[in-house]
Coordinates of C-alpha atoms in Angstrom, one line a residue:
X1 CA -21.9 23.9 18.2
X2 CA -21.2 20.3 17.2
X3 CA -18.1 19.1 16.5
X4 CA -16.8 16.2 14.6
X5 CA -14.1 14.3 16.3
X6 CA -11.3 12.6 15.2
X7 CA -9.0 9.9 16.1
X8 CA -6.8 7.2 14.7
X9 CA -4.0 9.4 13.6
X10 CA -0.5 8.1 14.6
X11 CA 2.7 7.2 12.6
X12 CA 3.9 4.7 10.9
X13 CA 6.3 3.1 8.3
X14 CA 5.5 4.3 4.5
X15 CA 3.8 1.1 3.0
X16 CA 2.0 0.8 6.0
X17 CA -1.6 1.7 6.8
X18 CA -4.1 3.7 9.3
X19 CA -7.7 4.4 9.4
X20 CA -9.0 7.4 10.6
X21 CA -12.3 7.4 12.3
X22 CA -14.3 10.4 12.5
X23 CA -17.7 11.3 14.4
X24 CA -20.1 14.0 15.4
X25 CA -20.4 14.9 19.0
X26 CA -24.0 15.4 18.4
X27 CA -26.8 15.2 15.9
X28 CA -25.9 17.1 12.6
X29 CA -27.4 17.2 9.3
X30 CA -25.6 16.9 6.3
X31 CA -25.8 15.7 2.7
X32 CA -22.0 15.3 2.3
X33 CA -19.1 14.3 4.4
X34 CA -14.8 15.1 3.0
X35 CA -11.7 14.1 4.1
X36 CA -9.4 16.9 3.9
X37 CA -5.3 17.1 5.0
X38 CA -2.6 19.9 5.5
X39 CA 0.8 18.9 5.1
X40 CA 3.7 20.9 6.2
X41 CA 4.3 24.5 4.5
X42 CA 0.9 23.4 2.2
X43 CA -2.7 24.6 2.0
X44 CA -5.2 22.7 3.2
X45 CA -6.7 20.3 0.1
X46 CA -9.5 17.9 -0.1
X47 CA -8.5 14.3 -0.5
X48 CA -12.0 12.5 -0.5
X49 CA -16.0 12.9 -0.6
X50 CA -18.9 10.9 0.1
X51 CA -22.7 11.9 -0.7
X52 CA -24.8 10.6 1.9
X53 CA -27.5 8.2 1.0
X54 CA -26.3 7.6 -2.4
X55 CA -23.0 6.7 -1.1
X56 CA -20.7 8.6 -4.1
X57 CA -17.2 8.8 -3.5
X58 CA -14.7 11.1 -5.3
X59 CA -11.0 11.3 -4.3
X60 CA -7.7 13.4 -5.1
X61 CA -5.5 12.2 -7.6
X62 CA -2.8 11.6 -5.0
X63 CA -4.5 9.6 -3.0
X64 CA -6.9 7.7 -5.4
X65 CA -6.4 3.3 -5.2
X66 CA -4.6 3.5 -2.0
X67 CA -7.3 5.3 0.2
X68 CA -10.8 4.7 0.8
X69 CA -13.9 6.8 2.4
X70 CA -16.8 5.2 3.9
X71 CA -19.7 5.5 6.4
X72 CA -21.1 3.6 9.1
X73 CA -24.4 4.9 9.3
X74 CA -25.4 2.4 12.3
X75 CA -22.6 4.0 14.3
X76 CA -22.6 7.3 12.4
X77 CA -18.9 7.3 12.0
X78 CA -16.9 8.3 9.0
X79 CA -13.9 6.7 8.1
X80 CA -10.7 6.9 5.9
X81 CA -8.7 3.5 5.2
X82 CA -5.3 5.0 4.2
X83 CA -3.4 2.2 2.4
X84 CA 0.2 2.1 0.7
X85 CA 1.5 5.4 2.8
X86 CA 4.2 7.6 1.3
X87 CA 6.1 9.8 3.1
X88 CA 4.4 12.5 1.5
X89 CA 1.2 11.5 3.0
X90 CA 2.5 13.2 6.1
X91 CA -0.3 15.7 7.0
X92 CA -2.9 16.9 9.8
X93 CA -6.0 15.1 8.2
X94 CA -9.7 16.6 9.3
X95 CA -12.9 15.3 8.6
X96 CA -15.8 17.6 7.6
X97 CA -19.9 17.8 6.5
X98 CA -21.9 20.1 5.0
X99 CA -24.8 20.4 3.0
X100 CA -24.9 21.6 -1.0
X101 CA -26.6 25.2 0.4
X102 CA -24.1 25.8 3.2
X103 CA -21.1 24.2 2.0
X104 CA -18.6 21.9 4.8
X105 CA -20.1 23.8 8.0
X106 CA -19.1 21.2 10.6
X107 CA -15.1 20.2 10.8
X108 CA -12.8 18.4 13.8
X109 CA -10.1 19.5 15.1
X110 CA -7.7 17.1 13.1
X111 CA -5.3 14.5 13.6
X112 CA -1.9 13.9 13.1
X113 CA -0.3 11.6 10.8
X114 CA 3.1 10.8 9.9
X115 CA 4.4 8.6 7.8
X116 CA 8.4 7.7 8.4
X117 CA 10.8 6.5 5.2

């Protein structure tokens, strides 16, 4: 089973910044790719897509102008540039991929983050 793997996680001082990375530990296929996060007490919510190929992005309200989804198809990584972090940005933060017939099929493990006042 592949797996996407995470890293980058870490905390830091709100106002600050992190970028996750995220990458398969094989060959997938998949049309999309999400960001999603669970803070503490919360259900897990989606914070970010991006369409593969056309390179479409959609993001959560709480997160939209300070974070930013991208992919680097040459080294097949997925990333999210986290900007402007609020203490309520505290989470475990997982990267998924799916396809529009399966749904997100592949996720990581997850990664902290935690952002200090």
């Amino acid at each position: 089973q592949v797996q996407l793997v995470e890293s980058g996680g870490g905390s830091v001082q709100a106002g600050g910044s992190l970028t996750l990375s995220c990458a398969p530990s094989g060959a997938i296929s998949s049309t999309f790719m999400g960001w999603f996060r669970q803070r503490p007490g919360k259900g897990r919510e989606g914070i970010a897509t991006i369409q593969l190929g056309r390179g479409n992005t959609d993001y959560a309200d709480s997160v939209k102008g300070r974070f930013t989804i991208s992919l680097d198809n040459a080294k097949n990584t997925l990333y999210l540039q986290m900007n402007s972090l609020k203490p309520e940005d505290t989470a475990i933060y997982s990267c998924a991929a799916g396809t529009y017939g399966a749904g997100y099929n592949h996720w990581g493990q997850g990664t902290q983050v935690t952002v200090a006042s």
